[in-house]
Coordinates of C-alpha atoms in Angstrom, one line a residue:
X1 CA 0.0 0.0 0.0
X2 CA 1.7 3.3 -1.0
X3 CA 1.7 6.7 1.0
X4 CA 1.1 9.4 -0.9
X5 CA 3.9 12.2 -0.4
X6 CA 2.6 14.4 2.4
X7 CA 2.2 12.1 4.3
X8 CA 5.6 10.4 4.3
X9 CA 6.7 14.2 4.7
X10 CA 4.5 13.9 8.0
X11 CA 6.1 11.0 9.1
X12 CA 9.3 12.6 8.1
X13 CA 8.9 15.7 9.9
X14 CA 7.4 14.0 13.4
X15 CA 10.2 11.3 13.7
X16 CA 12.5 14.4 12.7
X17 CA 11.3 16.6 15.9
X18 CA 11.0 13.2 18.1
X19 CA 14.8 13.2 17.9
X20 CA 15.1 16.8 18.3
X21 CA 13.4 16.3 21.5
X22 CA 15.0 13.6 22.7
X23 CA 18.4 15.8 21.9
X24 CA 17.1 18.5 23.3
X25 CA 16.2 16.1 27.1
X26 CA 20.2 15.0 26.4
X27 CA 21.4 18.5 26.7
X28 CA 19.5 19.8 29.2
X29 CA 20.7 17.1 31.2
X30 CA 24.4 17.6 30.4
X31 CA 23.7 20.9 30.9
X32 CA 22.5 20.6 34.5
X33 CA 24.9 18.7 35.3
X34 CA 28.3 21.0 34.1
X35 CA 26.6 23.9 34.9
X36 CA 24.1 23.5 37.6
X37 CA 22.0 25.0 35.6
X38 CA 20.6 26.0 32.1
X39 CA 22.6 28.7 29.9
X40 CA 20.9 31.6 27.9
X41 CA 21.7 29.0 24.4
X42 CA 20.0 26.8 26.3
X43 CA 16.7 29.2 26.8
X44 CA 16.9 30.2 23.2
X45 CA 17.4 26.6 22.0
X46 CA 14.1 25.7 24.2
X47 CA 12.4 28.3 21.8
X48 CA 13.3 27.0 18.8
X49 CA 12.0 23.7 19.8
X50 CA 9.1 24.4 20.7
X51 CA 8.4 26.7 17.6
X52 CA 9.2 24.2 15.7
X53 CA 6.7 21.5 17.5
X54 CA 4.1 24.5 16.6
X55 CA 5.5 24.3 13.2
X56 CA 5.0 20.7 12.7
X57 CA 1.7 20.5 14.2
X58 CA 0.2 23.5 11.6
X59 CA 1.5 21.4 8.8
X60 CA 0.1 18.0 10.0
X61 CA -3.5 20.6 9.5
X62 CA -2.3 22.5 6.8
X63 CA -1.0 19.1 4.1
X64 CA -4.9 17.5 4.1
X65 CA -6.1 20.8 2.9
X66 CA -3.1 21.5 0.2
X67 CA -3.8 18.1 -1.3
X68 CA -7.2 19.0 -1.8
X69 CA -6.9 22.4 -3.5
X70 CA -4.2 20.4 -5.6
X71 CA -6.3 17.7 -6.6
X72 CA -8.7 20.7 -7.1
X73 CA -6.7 22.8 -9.4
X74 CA -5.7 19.5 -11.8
X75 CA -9.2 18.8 -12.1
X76 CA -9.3 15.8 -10.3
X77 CA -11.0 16.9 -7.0
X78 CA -14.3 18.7 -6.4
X79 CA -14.0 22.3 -4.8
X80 CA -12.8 23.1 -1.4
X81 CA -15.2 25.1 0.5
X82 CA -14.7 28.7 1.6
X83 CA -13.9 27.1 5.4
X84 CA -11.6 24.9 3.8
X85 CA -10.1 28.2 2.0
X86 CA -9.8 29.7 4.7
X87 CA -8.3 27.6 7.1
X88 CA -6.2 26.3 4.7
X89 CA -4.5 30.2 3.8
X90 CA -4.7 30.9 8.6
X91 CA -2.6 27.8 8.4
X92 CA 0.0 28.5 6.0
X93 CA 0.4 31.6 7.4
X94 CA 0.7 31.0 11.2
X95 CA 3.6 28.1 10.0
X96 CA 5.7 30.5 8.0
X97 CA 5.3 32.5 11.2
X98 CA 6.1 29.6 13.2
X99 CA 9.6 28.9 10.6
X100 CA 11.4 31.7 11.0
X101 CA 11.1 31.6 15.2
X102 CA 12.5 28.1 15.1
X103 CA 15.2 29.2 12.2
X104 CA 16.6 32.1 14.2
X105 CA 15.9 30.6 17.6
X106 CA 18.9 27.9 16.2
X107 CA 21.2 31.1 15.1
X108 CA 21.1 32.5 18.2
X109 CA 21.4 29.7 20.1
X110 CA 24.7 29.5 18.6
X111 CA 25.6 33.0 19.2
X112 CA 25.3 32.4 22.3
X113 CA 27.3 29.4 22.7
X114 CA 30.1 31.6 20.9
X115 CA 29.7 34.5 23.6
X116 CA 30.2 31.9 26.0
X117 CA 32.8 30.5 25.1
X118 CA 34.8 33.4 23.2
X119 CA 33.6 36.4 25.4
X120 CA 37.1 37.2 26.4
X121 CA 38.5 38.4 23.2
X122 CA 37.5 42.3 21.8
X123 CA 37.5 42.3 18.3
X124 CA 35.4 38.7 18.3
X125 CA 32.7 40.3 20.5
X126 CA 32.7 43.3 18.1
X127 CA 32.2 41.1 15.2
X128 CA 29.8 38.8 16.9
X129 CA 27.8 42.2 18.1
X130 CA 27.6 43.0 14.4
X131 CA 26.2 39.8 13.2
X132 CA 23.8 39.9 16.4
X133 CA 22.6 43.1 14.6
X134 CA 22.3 41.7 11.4
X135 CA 20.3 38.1 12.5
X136 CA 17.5 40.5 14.8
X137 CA 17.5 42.1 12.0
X138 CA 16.6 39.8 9.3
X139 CA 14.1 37.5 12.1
X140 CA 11.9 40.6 12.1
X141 CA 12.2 41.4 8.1
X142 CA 11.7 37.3 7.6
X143 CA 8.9 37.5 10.4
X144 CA 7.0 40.0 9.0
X145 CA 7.4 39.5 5.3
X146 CA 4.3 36.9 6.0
X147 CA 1.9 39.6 6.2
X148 CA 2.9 40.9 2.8
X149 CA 2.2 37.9 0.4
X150 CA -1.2 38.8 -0.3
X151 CA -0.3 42.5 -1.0
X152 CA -0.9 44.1 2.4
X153 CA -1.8 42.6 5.9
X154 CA -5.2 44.0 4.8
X155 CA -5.8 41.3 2.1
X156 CA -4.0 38.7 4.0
X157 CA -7.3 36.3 4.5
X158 CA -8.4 37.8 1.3
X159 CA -8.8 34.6 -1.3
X160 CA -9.2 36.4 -4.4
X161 CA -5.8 38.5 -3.4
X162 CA -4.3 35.5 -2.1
X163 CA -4.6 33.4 -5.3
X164 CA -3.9 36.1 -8.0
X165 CA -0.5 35.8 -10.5
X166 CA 0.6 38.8 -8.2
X167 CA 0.6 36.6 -4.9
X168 CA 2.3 34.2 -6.9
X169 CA 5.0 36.6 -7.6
X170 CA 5.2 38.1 -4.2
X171 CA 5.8 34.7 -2.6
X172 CA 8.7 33.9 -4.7
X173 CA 10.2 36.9 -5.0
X174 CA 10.0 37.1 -1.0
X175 CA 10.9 33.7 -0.7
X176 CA 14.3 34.3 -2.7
X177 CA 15.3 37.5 -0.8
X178 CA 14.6 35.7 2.6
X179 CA 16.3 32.7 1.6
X180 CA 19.3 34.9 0.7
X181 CA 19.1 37.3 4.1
X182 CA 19.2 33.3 5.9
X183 CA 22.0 32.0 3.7
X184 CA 24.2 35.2 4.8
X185 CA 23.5 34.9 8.1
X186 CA 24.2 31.1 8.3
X187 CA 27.7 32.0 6.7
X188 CA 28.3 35.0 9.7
X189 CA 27.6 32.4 12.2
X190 CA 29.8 29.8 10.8
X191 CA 33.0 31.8 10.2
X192 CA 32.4 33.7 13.9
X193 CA 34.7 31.0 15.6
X194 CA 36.5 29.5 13.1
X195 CA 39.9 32.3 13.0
X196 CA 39.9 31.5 16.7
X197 CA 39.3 27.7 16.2
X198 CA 42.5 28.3 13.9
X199 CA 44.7 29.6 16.8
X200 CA 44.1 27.1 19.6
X201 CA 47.1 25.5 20.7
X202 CA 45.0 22.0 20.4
X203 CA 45.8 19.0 18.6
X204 CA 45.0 19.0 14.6
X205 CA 42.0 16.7 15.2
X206 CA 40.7 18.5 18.0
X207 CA 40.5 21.8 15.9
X208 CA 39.3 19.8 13.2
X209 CA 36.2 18.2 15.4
X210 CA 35.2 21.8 16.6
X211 CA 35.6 23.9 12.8
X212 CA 32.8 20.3 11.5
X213 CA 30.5 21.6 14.7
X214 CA 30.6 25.2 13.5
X215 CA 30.0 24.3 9.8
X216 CA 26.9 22.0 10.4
X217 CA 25.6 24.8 9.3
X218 CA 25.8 24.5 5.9
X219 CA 23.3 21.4 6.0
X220 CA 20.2 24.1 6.7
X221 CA 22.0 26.2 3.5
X222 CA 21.7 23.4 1.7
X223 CA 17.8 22.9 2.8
X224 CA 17.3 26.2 2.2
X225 CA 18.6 26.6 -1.3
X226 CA 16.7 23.6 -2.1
X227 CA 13.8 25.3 -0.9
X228 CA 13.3 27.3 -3.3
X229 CA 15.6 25.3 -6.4
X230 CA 12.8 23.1 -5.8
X231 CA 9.7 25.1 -5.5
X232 CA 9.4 25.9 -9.1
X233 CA 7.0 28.6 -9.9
X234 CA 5.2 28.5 -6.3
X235 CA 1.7 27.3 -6.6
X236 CA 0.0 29.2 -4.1
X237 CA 1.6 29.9 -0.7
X238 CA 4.0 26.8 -0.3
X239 CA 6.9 26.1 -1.9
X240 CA 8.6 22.5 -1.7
X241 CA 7.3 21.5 1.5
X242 CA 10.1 18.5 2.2
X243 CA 12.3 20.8 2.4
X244 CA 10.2 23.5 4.5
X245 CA 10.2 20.9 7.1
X246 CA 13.7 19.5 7.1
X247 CA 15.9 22.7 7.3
X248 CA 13.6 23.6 10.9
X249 CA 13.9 20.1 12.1
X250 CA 17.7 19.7 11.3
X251 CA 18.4 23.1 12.3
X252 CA 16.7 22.3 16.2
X253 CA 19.4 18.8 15.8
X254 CA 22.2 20.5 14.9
X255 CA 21.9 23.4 17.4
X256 CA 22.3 20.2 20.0
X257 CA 25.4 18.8 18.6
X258 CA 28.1 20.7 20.1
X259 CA 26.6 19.8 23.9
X260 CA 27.5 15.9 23.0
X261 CA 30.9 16.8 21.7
X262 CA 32.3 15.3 24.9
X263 CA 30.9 12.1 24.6
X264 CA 32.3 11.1 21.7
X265 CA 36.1 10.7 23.4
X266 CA 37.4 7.9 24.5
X267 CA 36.8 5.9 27.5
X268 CA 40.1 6.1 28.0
X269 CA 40.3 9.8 27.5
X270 CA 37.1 10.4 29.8
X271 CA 38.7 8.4 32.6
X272 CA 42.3 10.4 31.9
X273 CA 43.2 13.2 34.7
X274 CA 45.6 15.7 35.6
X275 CA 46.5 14.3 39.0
X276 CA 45.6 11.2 41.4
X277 CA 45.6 10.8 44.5
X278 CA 47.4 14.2 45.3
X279 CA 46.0 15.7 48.0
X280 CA 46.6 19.0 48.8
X281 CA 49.1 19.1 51.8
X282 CA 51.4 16.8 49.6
X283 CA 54.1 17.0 47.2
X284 CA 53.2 16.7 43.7
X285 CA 56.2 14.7 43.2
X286 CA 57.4 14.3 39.7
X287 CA 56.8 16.8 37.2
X288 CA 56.0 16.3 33.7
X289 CA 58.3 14.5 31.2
X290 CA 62.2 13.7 31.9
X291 CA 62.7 16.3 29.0
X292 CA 61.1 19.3 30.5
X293 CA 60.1 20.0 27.5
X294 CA 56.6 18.7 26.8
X295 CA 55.0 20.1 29.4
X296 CA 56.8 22.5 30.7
X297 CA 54.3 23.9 33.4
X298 CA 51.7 21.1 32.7
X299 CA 52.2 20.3 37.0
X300 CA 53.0 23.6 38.1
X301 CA 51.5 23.2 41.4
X302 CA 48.5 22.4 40.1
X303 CA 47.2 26.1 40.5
X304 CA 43.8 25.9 38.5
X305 CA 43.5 22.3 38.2
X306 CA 41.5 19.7 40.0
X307 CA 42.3 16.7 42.2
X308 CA 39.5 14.5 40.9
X309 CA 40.4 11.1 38.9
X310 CA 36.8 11.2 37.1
X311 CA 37.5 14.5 34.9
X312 CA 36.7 14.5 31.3
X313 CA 39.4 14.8 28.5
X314 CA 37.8 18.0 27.5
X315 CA 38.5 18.9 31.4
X316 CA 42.0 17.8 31.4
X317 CA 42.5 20.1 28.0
X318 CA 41.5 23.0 29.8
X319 CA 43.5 22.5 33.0
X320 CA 46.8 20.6 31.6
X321 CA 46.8 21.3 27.9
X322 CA 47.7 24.4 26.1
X323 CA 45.5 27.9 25.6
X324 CA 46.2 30.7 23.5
X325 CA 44.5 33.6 24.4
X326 CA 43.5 35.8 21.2
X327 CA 43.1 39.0 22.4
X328 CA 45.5 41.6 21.4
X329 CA 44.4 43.5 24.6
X330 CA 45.2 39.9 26.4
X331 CA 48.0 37.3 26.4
X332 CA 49.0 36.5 23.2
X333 CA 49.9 32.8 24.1
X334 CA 50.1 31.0 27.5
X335 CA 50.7 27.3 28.4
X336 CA 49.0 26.9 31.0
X337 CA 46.6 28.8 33.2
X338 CA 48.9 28.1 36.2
X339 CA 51.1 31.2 34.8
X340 CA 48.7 33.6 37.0
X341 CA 51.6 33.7 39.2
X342 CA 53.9 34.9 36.8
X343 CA 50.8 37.3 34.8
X344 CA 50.5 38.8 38.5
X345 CA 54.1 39.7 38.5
X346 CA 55.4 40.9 35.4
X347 CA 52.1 41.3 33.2
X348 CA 48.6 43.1 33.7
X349 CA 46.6 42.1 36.7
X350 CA 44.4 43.2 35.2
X351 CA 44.1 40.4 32.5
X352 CA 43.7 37.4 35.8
X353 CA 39.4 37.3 34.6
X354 CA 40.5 36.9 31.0
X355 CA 42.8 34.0 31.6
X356 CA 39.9 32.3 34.5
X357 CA 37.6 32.5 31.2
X358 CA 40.0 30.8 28.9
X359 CA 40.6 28.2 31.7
X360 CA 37.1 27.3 32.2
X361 CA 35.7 27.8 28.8
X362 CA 38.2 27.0 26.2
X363 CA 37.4 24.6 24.2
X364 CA 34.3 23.8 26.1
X365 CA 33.2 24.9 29.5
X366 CA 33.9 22.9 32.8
X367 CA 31.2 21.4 34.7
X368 CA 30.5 23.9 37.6
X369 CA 32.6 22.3 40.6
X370 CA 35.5 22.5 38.6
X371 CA 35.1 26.1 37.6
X372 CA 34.5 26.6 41.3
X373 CA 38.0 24.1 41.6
X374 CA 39.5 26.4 39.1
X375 CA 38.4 29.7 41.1
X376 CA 39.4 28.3 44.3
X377 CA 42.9 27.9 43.2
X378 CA 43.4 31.1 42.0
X379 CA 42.2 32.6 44.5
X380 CA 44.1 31.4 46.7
X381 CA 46.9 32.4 44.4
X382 CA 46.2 36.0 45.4
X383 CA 45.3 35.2 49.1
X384 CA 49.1 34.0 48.8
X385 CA 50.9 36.3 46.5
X386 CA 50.3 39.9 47.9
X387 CA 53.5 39.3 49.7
X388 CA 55.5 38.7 47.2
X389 CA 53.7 40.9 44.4
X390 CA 52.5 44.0 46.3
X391 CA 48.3 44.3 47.7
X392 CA 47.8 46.8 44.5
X393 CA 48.3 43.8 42.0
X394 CA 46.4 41.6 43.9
X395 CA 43.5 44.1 44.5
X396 CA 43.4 45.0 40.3
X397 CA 43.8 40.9 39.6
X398 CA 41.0 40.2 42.3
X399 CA 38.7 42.8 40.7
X400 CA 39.5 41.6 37.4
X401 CA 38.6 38.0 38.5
X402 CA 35.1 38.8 40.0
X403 CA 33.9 40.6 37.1
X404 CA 34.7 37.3 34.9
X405 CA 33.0 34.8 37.7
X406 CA 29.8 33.5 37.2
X407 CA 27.2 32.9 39.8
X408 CA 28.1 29.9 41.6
X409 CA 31.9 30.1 40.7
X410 CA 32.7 31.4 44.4
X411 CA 33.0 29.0 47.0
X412 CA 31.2 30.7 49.9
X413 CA 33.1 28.6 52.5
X414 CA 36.3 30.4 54.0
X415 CA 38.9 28.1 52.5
X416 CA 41.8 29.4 54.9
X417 CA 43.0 26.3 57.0
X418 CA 45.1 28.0 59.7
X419 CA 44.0 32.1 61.1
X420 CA 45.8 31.7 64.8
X421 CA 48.6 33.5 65.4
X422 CA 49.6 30.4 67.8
X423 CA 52.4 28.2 68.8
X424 CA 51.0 26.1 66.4
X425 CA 51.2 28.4 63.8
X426 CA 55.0 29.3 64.3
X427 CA 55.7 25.5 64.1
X428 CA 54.3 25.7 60.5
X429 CA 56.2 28.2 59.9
X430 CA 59.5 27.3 60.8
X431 CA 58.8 23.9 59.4
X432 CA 58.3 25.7 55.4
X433 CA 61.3 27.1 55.9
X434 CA 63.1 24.1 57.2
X435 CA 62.1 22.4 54.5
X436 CA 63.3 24.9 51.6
X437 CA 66.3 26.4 53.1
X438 CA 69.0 24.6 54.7
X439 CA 70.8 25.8 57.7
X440 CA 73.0 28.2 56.1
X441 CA 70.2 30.0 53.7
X442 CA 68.2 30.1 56.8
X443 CA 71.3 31.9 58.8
X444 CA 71.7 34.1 56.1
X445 CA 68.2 35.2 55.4
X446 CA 67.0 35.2 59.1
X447 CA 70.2 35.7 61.2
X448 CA 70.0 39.6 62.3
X449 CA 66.7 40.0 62.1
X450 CA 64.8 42.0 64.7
X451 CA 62.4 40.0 66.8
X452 CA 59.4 41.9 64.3
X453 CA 60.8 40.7 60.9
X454 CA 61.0 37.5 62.4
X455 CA 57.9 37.5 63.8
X456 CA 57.1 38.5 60.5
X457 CA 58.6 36.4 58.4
X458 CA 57.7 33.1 60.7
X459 CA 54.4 33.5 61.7
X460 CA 52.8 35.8 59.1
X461 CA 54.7 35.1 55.9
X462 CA 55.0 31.6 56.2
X463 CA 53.2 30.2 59.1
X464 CA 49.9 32.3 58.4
X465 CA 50.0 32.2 54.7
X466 CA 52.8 30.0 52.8
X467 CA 52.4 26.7 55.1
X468 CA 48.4 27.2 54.9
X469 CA 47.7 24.0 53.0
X470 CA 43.9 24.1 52.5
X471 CA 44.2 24.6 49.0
X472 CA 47.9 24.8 47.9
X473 CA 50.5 22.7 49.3
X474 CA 54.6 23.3 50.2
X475 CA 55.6 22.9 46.7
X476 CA 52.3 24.5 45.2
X477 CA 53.0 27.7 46.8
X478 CA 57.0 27.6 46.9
X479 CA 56.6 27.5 42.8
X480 CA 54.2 30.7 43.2
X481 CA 57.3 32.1 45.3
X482 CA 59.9 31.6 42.6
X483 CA 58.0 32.6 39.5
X484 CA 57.0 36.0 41.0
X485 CA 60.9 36.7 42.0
X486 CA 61.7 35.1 38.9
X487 CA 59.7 37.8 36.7
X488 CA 60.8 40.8 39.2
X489 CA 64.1 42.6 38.6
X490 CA 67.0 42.9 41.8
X491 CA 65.3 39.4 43.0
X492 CA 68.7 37.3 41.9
X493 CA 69.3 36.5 45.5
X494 CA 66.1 35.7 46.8
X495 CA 65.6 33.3 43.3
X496 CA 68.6 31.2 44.0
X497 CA 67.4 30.6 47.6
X498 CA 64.5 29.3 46.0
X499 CA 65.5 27.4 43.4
X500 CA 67.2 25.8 46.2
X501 CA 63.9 25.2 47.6
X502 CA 62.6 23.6 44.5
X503 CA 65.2 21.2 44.9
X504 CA 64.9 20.0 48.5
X505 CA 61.0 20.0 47.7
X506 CA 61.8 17.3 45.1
X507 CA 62.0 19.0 41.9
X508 CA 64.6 19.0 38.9
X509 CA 66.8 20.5 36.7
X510 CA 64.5 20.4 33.6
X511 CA 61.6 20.7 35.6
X512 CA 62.4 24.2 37.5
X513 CA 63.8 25.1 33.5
X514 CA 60.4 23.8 32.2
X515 CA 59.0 26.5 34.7
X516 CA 61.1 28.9 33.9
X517 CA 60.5 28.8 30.6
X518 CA 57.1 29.4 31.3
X519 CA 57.4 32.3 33.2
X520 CA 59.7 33.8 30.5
X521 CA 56.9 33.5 27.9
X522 CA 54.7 35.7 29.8
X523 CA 57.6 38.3 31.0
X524 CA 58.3 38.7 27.4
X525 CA 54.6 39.4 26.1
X526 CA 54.9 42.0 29.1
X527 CA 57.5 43.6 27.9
X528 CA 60.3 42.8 30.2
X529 CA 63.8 42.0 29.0
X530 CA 64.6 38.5 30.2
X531 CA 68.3 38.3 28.5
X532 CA 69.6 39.0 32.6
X533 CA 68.3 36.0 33.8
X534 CA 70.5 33.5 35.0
X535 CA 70.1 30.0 33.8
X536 CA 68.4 27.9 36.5
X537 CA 71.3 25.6 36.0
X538 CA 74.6 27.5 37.0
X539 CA 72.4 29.4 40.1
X540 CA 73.2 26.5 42.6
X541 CA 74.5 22.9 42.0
X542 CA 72.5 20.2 41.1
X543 CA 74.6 17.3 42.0
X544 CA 72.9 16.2 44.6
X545 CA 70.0 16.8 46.9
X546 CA 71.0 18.5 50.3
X547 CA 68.2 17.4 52.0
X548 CA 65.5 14.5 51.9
X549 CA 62.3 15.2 50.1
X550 CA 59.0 17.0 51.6
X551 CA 56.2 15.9 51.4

């Protein structure tokens, strides 16, 4: 028994929208889940969705009636009735009104998504503000453009207006403009993230995987070009209608796509993280490759990363892989958002909310405890390096952070393990330095001292604030240390004592050069001349340790 063609395009366009939904269930899950809650391309998705549902359910009325005024007009049906007439024109004109919400509810879905994700660079918001402009723009020409096919919204339910050559003409002539306003805008949308997508420091494959998410686009180009290739002359108000409901229905499909992304990696990669069973009162112990080369800070101190072992690859990419920052206001190129130490010191401050965004949004954003993992950590970067840095950098960094936080990002417990000024607290103190500096460092930096400095430098500096392990451990915070004297002029000194103390605390040759190398990249995009430092290797000797490991 055969089907005749509207109804398989019935069939097509229901199972179509069953899978949208069940998409659309997907996302909002994952979405609860990273986020804790739904984003705004979330909201706008919702719309299109359910404009499209509308859609689909005007045609499912709209098809019966169309195959009788066809049948009709061959001369091989009797005459619909004026109801019929009627209905049949209320119908095809509350879908097309119906089309273009779904159409531009997927656009900006994704323009959303790109805020999101890209917010921190200037001249991409001032390009994605433009095309903004131009798709509200073209969603109230397309939106509106319905009441015009008959000739005016005054002959709109008019039959005799509606059926004349001249509403012929005006609903291909429409059609083609619209199609061509869509087209445009699909192509704005698409090549939006794409010169960014182009500078990630990513693997090949994972830049390749994101640029085939952005151009899924050009399926509903190709929908829509068939539209009206298709549609012939344009009998009436509808032209090809298989392809009036597939570029909605994929459009809702595709604007889902980029939420599954992660699922496609590995099991392997979904199980991979940055560190196990690193607490954070304990050494890190080794560092990266034997080469210090490959990942150079990839274990600095673990400053923005998380101690879970159930992170996501796309996690892992944020926290241990590469990010390149491409803003010309911004950095230019940093390895690893564990460099805030050395961006404190010898960059802008000011630029600490632009590198949190990158951290917890590039190439996709982190589920919400590890953004709050991520804010925690640097936080407690500034709670720590005001001594080193100066309160007027941490003040401009702090700022900078908060206005990049979302809500939720804060932890609103205090975090701060130790706030007595005890006994207790001098232990810890003493015990730090004990285990960076060996006797004659400590005789040299300490021996001399009035009873304030080192009450100063034993209870406040280091007891209060460098042996507070809540968040950052001895080695954590003794690599914060040495990159901010690092990246300060007149600090040769004070460096070498703590290279020293990146020694005793386990780490290195190549591994304190990997660091340094680190902080180097970021002095230079500041500005500073790095040509004075001394190689980390002829500062003190590394033939042996001179004293056991801490951990």
């Amino acid at each position: 028994m055969s089907v005749d063609p509207y109804t398989s395009i019935l069939i097509t366009a229901w199972t179509l929208a069953g899978v949208a939904v069940a998409l659309t269930i997907g996302r909002y899950y994952i979405r609860t889940r990273v986020h804790g809650g739904l984003l705004s391309d979330d909201l706008t998705h919702g719309i299109a969705l359910i404009s499209l549902i509308a859609f689909d359910a005007l045609e499912t009325i709209n098809f019966p009636l169309e195959t009788k005024i066809a049948a009709f007009g061959a001369g091989t049906g009797p005459e619909p009735s004026d109801s019929q007439m009627d209905l049949y024109f209320r119908t095809v004109v509350a879908a097309q009104l119906a089309f273009w919400p779904t159409i531009y509810g997927v656009k900006l879905s994704f323009l959303l998504l790109y805020r999101h994700i890209f917010h921190v660079s200037q001249p991409f918001m001032i390009a994605w503000r433009i095309v903004l402009g131009y798709i509200v723009v073209t969603f109230f020409a397309s939106f509106l453009t319905a009441f015009w096919f008959c000739g005016s919204p005054s002959e709109l339910f008019v039959m005799t207006s509606c059926l004349s050559s001249q509403a012929a003409k005006n609903v291909n002539t429409y059609s083609k403009a619209l199609v061509a306003l869509n087209v445009l805008g699909d192509l704005a949308i698409m090549a939006l993230p794409l010169s960014i997508v182009k500078s990630l420091h990513i693997k090949r494959s994972q830049k390749f995987g994101l640029a085939c998410v952005f151009l899924l686009g050009f399926v509903t180009i190709f929908c829509d070009i068939a539209r009206i290739l298709v549609g012939g002359d344009g009998n009436g108000l509808k032209l090809a209608p298989l392809w009036d409901v597939l570029e909605p229905s994929l459009g809702v499909i595709i604007s889902t796509l980029p939420t599954y992304r992660g699922l496609l990696l590995s099991s392997k990669q979904r199980k991979a993280s940055l560190f196990r069973n690193v607490g954070p009162s304990r050494s890190l112990g080794t560092f990266g490759s034997k080469n210090g080369q490959s990942h150079e800070l990839s274990r600095f101190a673990g400053l923005v990363s998380r101690t879970t072992a159930e992170s996501t690859a796309s996690d892992e990419e944020h926290l241990n892989g590469s990010i390149r920052v491409v803003d010309d206001a911004v950095l230019r190129d940093i390895d690893e958002p564990s460099k805030a130490s050395a961006l404190l010191t010898a960059g802008d401050p000011s630029q600490l909310g632009a590198l949190y965004s990158h951290a917890t949004s590039m190439p996709e954003p982190l589920r919400l405890e590890h953004r709050r993992a991520v804010n925690r950590r640097l936080r407690e970067v500034l709670l720590k390096q005001w001594i080193t840095v100066g309160v007027g950098r941490i003040a401009v960094a702090s700022w900078s952070l908060t206005r990049a936080e979302q809500p939720g990002d804060v932890d609103p417990t205090q975090t701060k393990k130790y706030k007595a000024l005890d006994s207790a607290n001098r232990e810890r103190g003493t015990a730090f330095l004990d285990a960076i500096f060996p006797p004659d460092i400590q005789a040299r930096v300490l021996g001399g001292q009035s009873s304030d400095m080192d009450w100063l430098t034993r209870e406040v500096v280091y007891g209060l604030f460098y042996a507070d392990d809540g968040v950052l451990g001895f080695l954590e915070t003794e690599l914060l240390t040495y990159v901010a004297l690092t990246c300060q002029p007149g600090m040769e000194v004070p460096r070498s004592y703590h290279i020293e103390g990146l020694k005793r605390l386990g780490m290195g040759l190549e591994e304190v050069e990997g660091v340094t190398k680190c902080a180097e990249r970021v002095a230079r995009w500041s500005g500073l001349d790095t040509s004075s430092w001394a190689p980390v290797a002829g500062v003190i000797s590394w033939e042996q340790d001179t004293a056991p490991k801490t951990s």
